[in-house]
């Protein structure tokens, strides 16, 4: 009778009467009715939505061998609706349903074996279950596509993966749309097509996919030929994805607060975001949090705390963290001064961080952590000076000024001092003033001397300040 009233078969459609007959049958231990009662509580039809009550009815029905109830009970354990999340228990009930031929249960078992949820990860078993249900089930199509895309249990076949993602996307599977976006972005199984990639990401985002929302926010943050840069929209997107637990979005939200992109600068909130992402193991966040402690952005300056976060990121071979660790050991910031360790960290990061190469040059110049070697220092300084590095140009200028490892050349010294001074290097401004005073590499010029020595003094150069006072400038 419940089915008749629910569908209006031979009687006027009446959902209330359908529920009442269903309840009576369920209380008489009819497994189909018990399963339907669970669905009433899941959907909140006639009764108030109550997942715990739904689980009660699904369990009663499942224990009597009802295939659908076994699947629904497994699903409840998988997502934690009405019960504490328990993948092992979910797998148990999915197995019962799968043995009776429930294709949804096959798909979820495939997912569990793929992800290692409630069972030991086993791609071959995953593929068995996914193949048996991929004809119709979008979850099975998605995960089977991931197997082909990653070569899990099968040989990599991007074309097959795209085909499966397309099938799942046609059923509005948001994760499948996201994977298609990646395929079009990187040319996996299809030709690279940035327009199509963006479309797929937008489809996925519209269906609530957090990864896609994050991806679009990255596009908005950086801007490209398809999407105009918009920090405000990017900030809002990162915020929404971060609230949904997306680690990279949380990190980028921190960057927005740190740099004032799309929102007012707020160092405290930036640190909070970096801290959340760092706890989840994101290397860039660990470095940024160390950076905040190093400079006192949003937190009290704490070199020891900075070192701890730099160490975490450096263990993952993150070059900026390696450089700052070198700096900490070089300057005894948060650790005991150790030039050997400083040089080691500068060496590890010098391929990516030009400042590391400069500090290596300083180590060779001073004999810190290595044997003093002006020739090696000069080699590094020349390399950096060609890249217009002001600090390197200033130090290399002194080499040409005094003849360290190179033939003395006042003209070259003057050129390097001038380039670095124009970039605001105060030691170079002082050196340039001396060149004008003595006519080294340039004609003597009192006005130019006065200009540069006063500028260096104003910028805090000690020797310049002393000269300005003595000369009454």
PDB file of C-alpha atoms in Angstrom, residues 129-311:
ATOM      1  CA  UNK A 129      35.279  -3.666  -8.612  1.00  0.00           C
ATOM      2  CA  UNK A 130      35.442  -0.508 -10.725  1.00  0.00           C
ATOM      3  CA  UNK A 131      35.301  -2.417 -14.022  1.00  0.00           C
ATOM      4  CA  UNK A 132      32.218  -4.277 -12.878  1.00  0.00           C
ATOM      5  CA  UNK A 133      30.315  -1.036 -12.221  1.00  0.00           C
ATOM      6  CA  UNK A 134      31.869   1.499 -14.622  1.00  0.00           C
ATOM      7  CA  UNK A 135      29.266   0.924 -17.307  1.00  0.00           C
ATOM      8  CA  UNK A 136      26.814   3.162 -15.453  1.00  0.00           C
ATOM      9  CA  UNK A 137      28.240   4.405 -12.138  1.00  0.00           C
ATOM     10  CA  UNK A 138      29.958   7.800 -12.296  1.00  0.00           C
ATOM     11  CA  UNK A 139      32.053   7.128  -9.167  1.00  0.00           C
ATOM     12  CA  UNK A 140      33.415   3.958 -10.765  1.00  0.00           C
ATOM     13  CA  UNK A 141      34.104   5.825 -14.003  1.00  0.00           C
ATOM     14  CA  UNK A 142      35.965   8.544 -12.105  1.00  0.00           C
ATOM     15  CA  UNK A 143      38.183   6.161 -10.146  1.00  0.00           C
ATOM     16  CA  UNK A 144      38.839   3.877 -13.081  1.00  0.00           C
ATOM     17  CA  UNK A 145      39.866   6.980 -15.011  1.00  0.00           C
ATOM     18  CA  UNK A 146      42.267   7.859 -12.198  1.00  0.00           C
ATOM     19  CA  UNK A 147      43.761   4.363 -12.413  1.00  0.00           C
ATOM     20  CA  UNK A 148      44.454   4.836 -16.123  1.00  0.00           C
ATOM     21  CA  UNK A 149      45.739   8.385 -15.619  1.00  0.00           C
ATOM     22  CA  UNK A 150      48.196   7.349 -12.902  1.00  0.00           C
ATOM     23  CA  UNK A 151      49.053   3.819 -14.011  1.00  0.00           C
ATOM     24  CA  UNK A 152      47.609   2.243 -10.871  1.00  0.00           C
ATOM     25  CA  UNK A 153      47.006  -1.450 -11.543  1.00  0.00           C
ATOM     26  CA  UNK A 154      47.050  -0.808 -15.302  1.00  0.00           C
ATOM     27  CA  UNK A 155      49.397   0.784 -17.819  1.00  0.00           C
ATOM     28  CA  UNK A 156      49.043   4.541 -18.144  1.00  0.00           C
ATOM     29  CA  UNK A 157      46.477   5.382 -20.807  1.00  0.00           C
ATOM     30  CA  UNK A 158      45.460   9.037 -20.788  1.00  0.00           C
ATOM     31  CA  UNK A 159      43.093   8.572 -23.741  1.00  0.00           C
ATOM     32  CA  UNK A 160      41.156   5.920 -21.818  1.00  0.00           C
ATOM     33  CA  UNK A 161      41.246   8.101 -18.708  1.00  0.00           C
ATOM     34  CA  UNK A 162      39.730  11.047 -20.598  1.00  0.00           C
ATOM     35  CA  UNK A 163      37.011   8.777 -22.001  1.00  0.00           C
ATOM     36  CA  UNK A 164      36.074   7.640 -18.490  1.00  0.00           C
ATOM     37  CA  UNK A 165      36.220  11.177 -17.065  1.00  0.00           C
ATOM     38  CA  UNK A 166      33.903  12.319 -19.875  1.00  0.00           C
ATOM     39  CA  UNK A 167      31.420   9.562 -19.002  1.00  0.00           C
ATOM     40  CA  UNK A 168      31.444  10.518 -15.327  1.00  0.00           C
ATOM     41  CA  UNK A 169      31.198  14.236 -16.122  1.00  0.00           C
ATOM     42  CA  UNK A 170      28.132  13.588 -18.265  1.00  0.00           C
ATOM     43  CA  UNK A 171      26.500  12.541 -14.979  1.00  0.00           C
ATOM     44  CA  UNK A 172      27.562  15.859 -13.391  1.00  0.00           C
ATOM     45  CA  UNK A 173      30.432  14.357 -11.393  1.00  0.00           C
ATOM     46  CA  UNK A 174      32.348  17.428 -10.203  1.00  0.00           C
ATOM     47  CA  UNK A 175      35.636  15.564  -9.669  1.00  0.00           C
ATOM     48  CA  UNK A 176      35.484  14.213 -13.208  1.00  0.00           C
ATOM     49  CA  UNK A 177      35.075  17.749 -14.570  1.00  0.00           C
ATOM     50  CA  UNK A 178      38.095  18.797 -12.513  1.00  0.00           C
ATOM     51  CA  UNK A 179      40.191  15.918 -13.886  1.00  0.00           C
ATOM     52  CA  UNK A 180      39.146  16.845 -17.418  1.00  0.00           C
ATOM     53  CA  UNK A 181      40.301  20.385 -16.715  1.00  0.00           C
ATOM     54  CA  UNK A 182      43.729  19.013 -15.763  1.00  0.00           C
ATOM     55  CA  UNK A 183      43.832  16.873 -18.906  1.00  0.00           C
ATOM     56  CA  UNK A 184      43.132  19.855 -21.151  1.00  0.00           C
ATOM     57  CA  UNK A 185      45.509  22.094 -19.207  1.00  0.00           C
ATOM     58  CA  UNK A 186      48.465  19.698 -19.430  1.00  0.00           C
ATOM     59  CA  UNK A 187      47.644  17.847 -22.648  1.00  0.00           C
ATOM     60  CA  UNK A 188      46.954  14.442 -21.072  1.00  0.00           C
ATOM     61  CA  UNK A 189      45.093  12.286 -23.595  1.00  0.00           C
ATOM     62  CA  UNK A 190      43.954  15.397 -25.459  1.00  0.00           C
ATOM     63  CA  UNK A 191      45.594  18.386 -27.121  1.00  0.00           C
ATOM     64  CA  UNK A 192      46.440  21.239 -24.777  1.00  0.00           C
ATOM     65  CA  UNK A 193      43.436  23.564 -24.776  1.00  0.00           C
ATOM     66  CA  UNK A 194      43.484  26.271 -22.125  1.00  0.00           C
ATOM     67  CA  UNK A 195      40.006  27.494 -23.063  1.00  0.00           C
ATOM     68  CA  UNK A 196      38.511  24.028 -22.610  1.00  0.00           C
ATOM     69  CA  UNK A 197      40.489  23.549 -19.384  1.00  0.00           C
ATOM     70  CA  UNK A 198      39.021  26.704 -17.884  1.00  0.00           C
ATOM     71  CA  UNK A 199      35.527  25.643 -18.955  1.00  0.00           C
ATOM     72  CA  UNK A 200      35.896  22.287 -17.231  1.00  0.00           C
ATOM     73  CA  UNK A 201      37.232  23.925 -14.073  1.00  0.00           C
ATOM     74  CA  UNK A 202      34.266  26.295 -14.035  1.00  0.00           C
ATOM     75  CA  UNK A 203      31.835  23.392 -14.487  1.00  0.00           C
ATOM     76  CA  UNK A 204      33.504  21.556 -11.600  1.00  0.00           C
ATOM     77  CA  UNK A 205      33.434  24.663  -9.419  1.00  0.00           C
ATOM     78  CA  UNK A 206      29.755  25.234 -10.149  1.00  0.00           C
ATOM     79  CA  UNK A 207      29.079  21.724  -8.867  1.00  0.00           C
ATOM     80  CA  UNK A 208      30.944  22.564  -5.672  1.00  0.00           C
ATOM     81  CA  UNK A 209      34.378  21.082  -6.362  1.00  0.00           C
ATOM     82  CA  UNK A 210      36.816  22.736  -3.958  1.00  0.00           C
ATOM     83  CA  UNK A 211      39.921  21.916  -6.016  1.00  0.00           C
ATOM     84  CA  UNK A 212      38.362  23.611  -9.041  1.00  0.00           C
ATOM     85  CA  UNK A 213      37.389  26.667  -6.995  1.00  0.00           C
ATOM     86  CA  UNK A 214      40.982  26.886  -5.821  1.00  0.00           C
ATOM     87  CA  UNK A 215      42.294  26.512  -9.378  1.00  0.00           C
ATOM     88  CA  UNK A 216      40.090  29.330 -10.661  1.00  0.00           C
ATOM     89  CA  UNK A 217      41.184  31.493  -7.731  1.00  0.00           C
ATOM     90  CA  UNK A 218      44.814  30.916  -8.736  1.00  0.00           C
ATOM     91  CA  UNK A 219      43.958  32.043 -12.276  1.00  0.00           C
ATOM     92  CA  UNK A 220      42.294  35.153 -10.869  1.00  0.00           C
ATOM     93  CA  UNK A 221      45.281  35.850  -8.636  1.00  0.00           C
ATOM     94  CA  UNK A 222      47.889  35.575 -11.378  1.00  0.00           C
ATOM     95  CA  UNK A 223      45.783  36.603 -14.376  1.00  0.00           C
ATOM     96  CA  UNK A 224      46.259  35.219 -17.888  1.00  0.00           C
ATOM     97  CA  UNK A 225      45.035  35.703 -21.441  1.00  0.00           C
ATOM     98  CA  UNK A 226      41.686  34.140 -20.492  1.00  0.00           C
ATOM     99  CA  UNK A 227      41.024  35.514 -17.026  1.00  0.00           C
ATOM    100  CA  UNK A 228      41.791  39.080 -15.986  1.00  0.00           C
ATOM    101  CA  UNK A 229      43.749  39.442 -12.758  1.00  0.00           C
ATOM    102  CA  UNK A 230      41.411  40.215  -9.879  1.00  0.00           C
ATOM    103  CA  UNK A 231      42.878  40.046  -6.368  1.00  0.00           C
ATOM    104  CA  UNK A 232      39.531  40.639  -4.688  1.00  0.00           C
ATOM    105  CA  UNK A 233      37.798  37.730  -6.420  1.00  0.00           C
ATOM    106  CA  UNK A 234      40.868  35.572  -5.902  1.00  0.00           C
ATOM    107  CA  UNK A 235      40.849  36.376  -2.186  1.00  0.00           C
ATOM    108  CA  UNK A 236      37.164  35.437  -1.909  1.00  0.00           C
ATOM    109  CA  UNK A 237      37.813  32.194  -3.762  1.00  0.00           C
ATOM    110  CA  UNK A 238      40.774  31.270  -1.568  1.00  0.00           C
ATOM    111  CA  UNK A 239      38.718  32.085   1.513  1.00  0.00           C
ATOM    112  CA  UNK A 240      35.830  29.843   0.435  1.00  0.00           C
ATOM    113  CA  UNK A 241      38.164  26.958  -0.429  1.00  0.00           C
ATOM    114  CA  UNK A 242      40.126  27.427   2.798  1.00  0.00           C
ATOM    115  CA  UNK A 243      36.923  27.242   4.829  1.00  0.00           C
ATOM    116  CA  UNK A 244      36.268  23.911   3.106  1.00  0.00           C
ATOM    117  CA  UNK A 245      39.647  22.669   4.333  1.00  0.00           C
ATOM    118  CA  UNK A 246      41.756  23.146   1.184  1.00  0.00           C
ATOM    119  CA  UNK A 247      45.381  23.377   2.345  1.00  0.00           C
ATOM    120  CA  UNK A 248      46.877  25.262  -0.625  1.00  0.00           C
ATOM    121  CA  UNK A 249      43.957  27.715  -0.564  1.00  0.00           C
ATOM    122  CA  UNK A 250      44.619  28.362   3.121  1.00  0.00           C
ATOM    123  CA  UNK A 251      48.257  29.096   2.290  1.00  0.00           C
ATOM    124  CA  UNK A 252      47.333  31.464  -0.539  1.00  0.00           C
ATOM    125  CA  UNK A 253      44.781  33.165   1.678  1.00  0.00           C
ATOM    126  CA  UNK A 254      47.670  33.830   4.050  1.00  0.00           C
ATOM    127  CA  UNK A 255      49.642  35.362   1.184  1.00  0.00           C
ATOM    128  CA  UNK A 256      46.711  37.668   0.405  1.00  0.00           C
ATOM    129  CA  UNK A 257      46.689  38.870   4.013  1.00  0.00           C
ATOM    130  CA  UNK A 258      50.478  39.172   4.055  1.00  0.00           C
ATOM    131  CA  UNK A 259      50.706  41.199   0.839  1.00  0.00           C
ATOM    132  CA  UNK A 260      47.378  43.038   1.028  1.00  0.00           C
ATOM    133  CA  UNK A 261      46.086  41.477  -2.182  1.00  0.00           C
ATOM    134  CA  UNK A 262      42.306  41.740  -2.376  1.00  0.00           C
ATOM    135  CA  UNK A 263      42.077  42.543   1.327  1.00  0.00           C
ATOM    136  CA  UNK A 264      43.674  44.885   3.840  1.00  0.00           C
ATOM    137  CA  UNK A 265      47.079  43.708   5.038  1.00  0.00           C
ATOM    138  CA  UNK A 266      46.708  41.674   8.223  1.00  0.00           C
ATOM    139  CA  UNK A 267      49.876  39.937   9.386  1.00  0.00           C
ATOM    140  CA  UNK A 268      48.142  38.147  12.259  1.00  0.00           C
ATOM    141  CA  UNK A 269      45.598  36.517   9.955  1.00  0.00           C
ATOM    142  CA  UNK A 270      48.375  35.695   7.515  1.00  0.00           C
ATOM    143  CA  UNK A 271      50.245  33.834  10.253  1.00  0.00           C
ATOM    144  CA  UNK A 272      47.098  32.009  11.301  1.00  0.00           C
ATOM    145  CA  UNK A 273      46.635  30.763   7.742  1.00  0.00           C
ATOM    146  CA  UNK A 274      50.284  29.761   7.390  1.00  0.00           C
ATOM    147  CA  UNK A 275      50.104  27.937  10.721  1.00  0.00           C
ATOM    148  CA  UNK A 276      47.076  25.879   9.630  1.00  0.00           C
ATOM    149  CA  UNK A 277      48.689  24.955   6.312  1.00  0.00           C
ATOM    150  CA  UNK A 278      52.069  24.279   7.959  1.00  0.00           C
ATOM    151  CA  UNK A 279      50.485  21.822  10.398  1.00  0.00           C
ATOM    152  CA  UNK A 280      49.155  19.928   7.377  1.00  0.00           C
ATOM    153  CA  UNK A 281      52.702  19.613   6.072  1.00  0.00           C
ATOM    154  CA  UNK A 282      52.689  22.237   3.316  1.00  0.00           C
ATOM    155  CA  UNK A 283      56.354  23.133   2.877  1.00  0.00           C
ATOM    156  CA  UNK A 284      55.753  26.640   1.524  1.00  0.00           C
ATOM    157  CA  UNK A 285      53.592  27.434   4.543  1.00  0.00           C
ATOM    158  CA  UNK A 286      56.261  26.163   6.921  1.00  0.00           C
ATOM    159  CA  UNK A 287      58.741  28.508   5.269  1.00  0.00           C
ATOM    160  CA  UNK A 288      56.360  31.475   5.299  1.00  0.00           C
ATOM    161  CA  UNK A 289      55.608  30.921   8.970  1.00  0.00           C
ATOM    162  CA  UNK A 290      59.321  30.856   9.681  1.00  0.00           C
ATOM    163  CA  UNK A 291      59.642  34.073   7.674  1.00  0.00           C
ATOM    164  CA  UNK A 292      56.953  35.707   9.822  1.00  0.00           C
ATOM    165  CA  UNK A 293      58.759  34.710  13.032  1.00  0.00           C
ATOM    166  CA  UNK A 294      62.092  35.858  11.565  1.00  0.00           C
ATOM    167  CA  UNK A 295      60.823  39.374  10.855  1.00  0.00           C
ATOM    168  CA  UNK A 296      58.067  39.589  13.476  1.00  0.00           C
ATOM    169  CA  UNK A 297      55.165  39.819  11.031  1.00  0.00           C
ATOM    170  CA  UNK A 298      51.939  39.099  12.922  1.00  0.00           C
ATOM    171  CA  UNK A 299      53.816  37.418  15.747  1.00  0.00           C
ATOM    172  CA  UNK A 300      56.488  38.440  18.210  1.00  0.00           C
ATOM    173  CA  UNK A 301      59.892  38.173  16.554  1.00  0.00           C
ATOM    174  CA  UNK A 302      61.385  34.822  17.547  1.00  0.00           C
ATOM    175  CA  UNK A 303      64.479  33.592  15.721  1.00  0.00           C
ATOM    176  CA  UNK A 304      64.432  30.212  17.473  1.00  0.00           C
ATOM    177  CA  UNK A 305      60.865  29.567  16.341  1.00  0.00           C
ATOM    178  CA  UNK A 306      61.780  30.751  12.858  1.00  0.00           C
ATOM    179  CA  UNK A 307      64.640  28.255  12.732  1.00  0.00           C
ATOM    180  CA  UNK A 308      62.302  25.386  13.648  1.00  0.00           C
ATOM    181  CA  UNK A 309      60.004  26.130  10.720  1.00  0.00           C
ATOM    182  CA  UNK A 310      62.908  26.751   8.342  1.00  0.00           C
ATOM    183  CA  UNK A 311      64.296  23.348   9.334  1.00  0.00           C
TER     184      UNK A 311
END
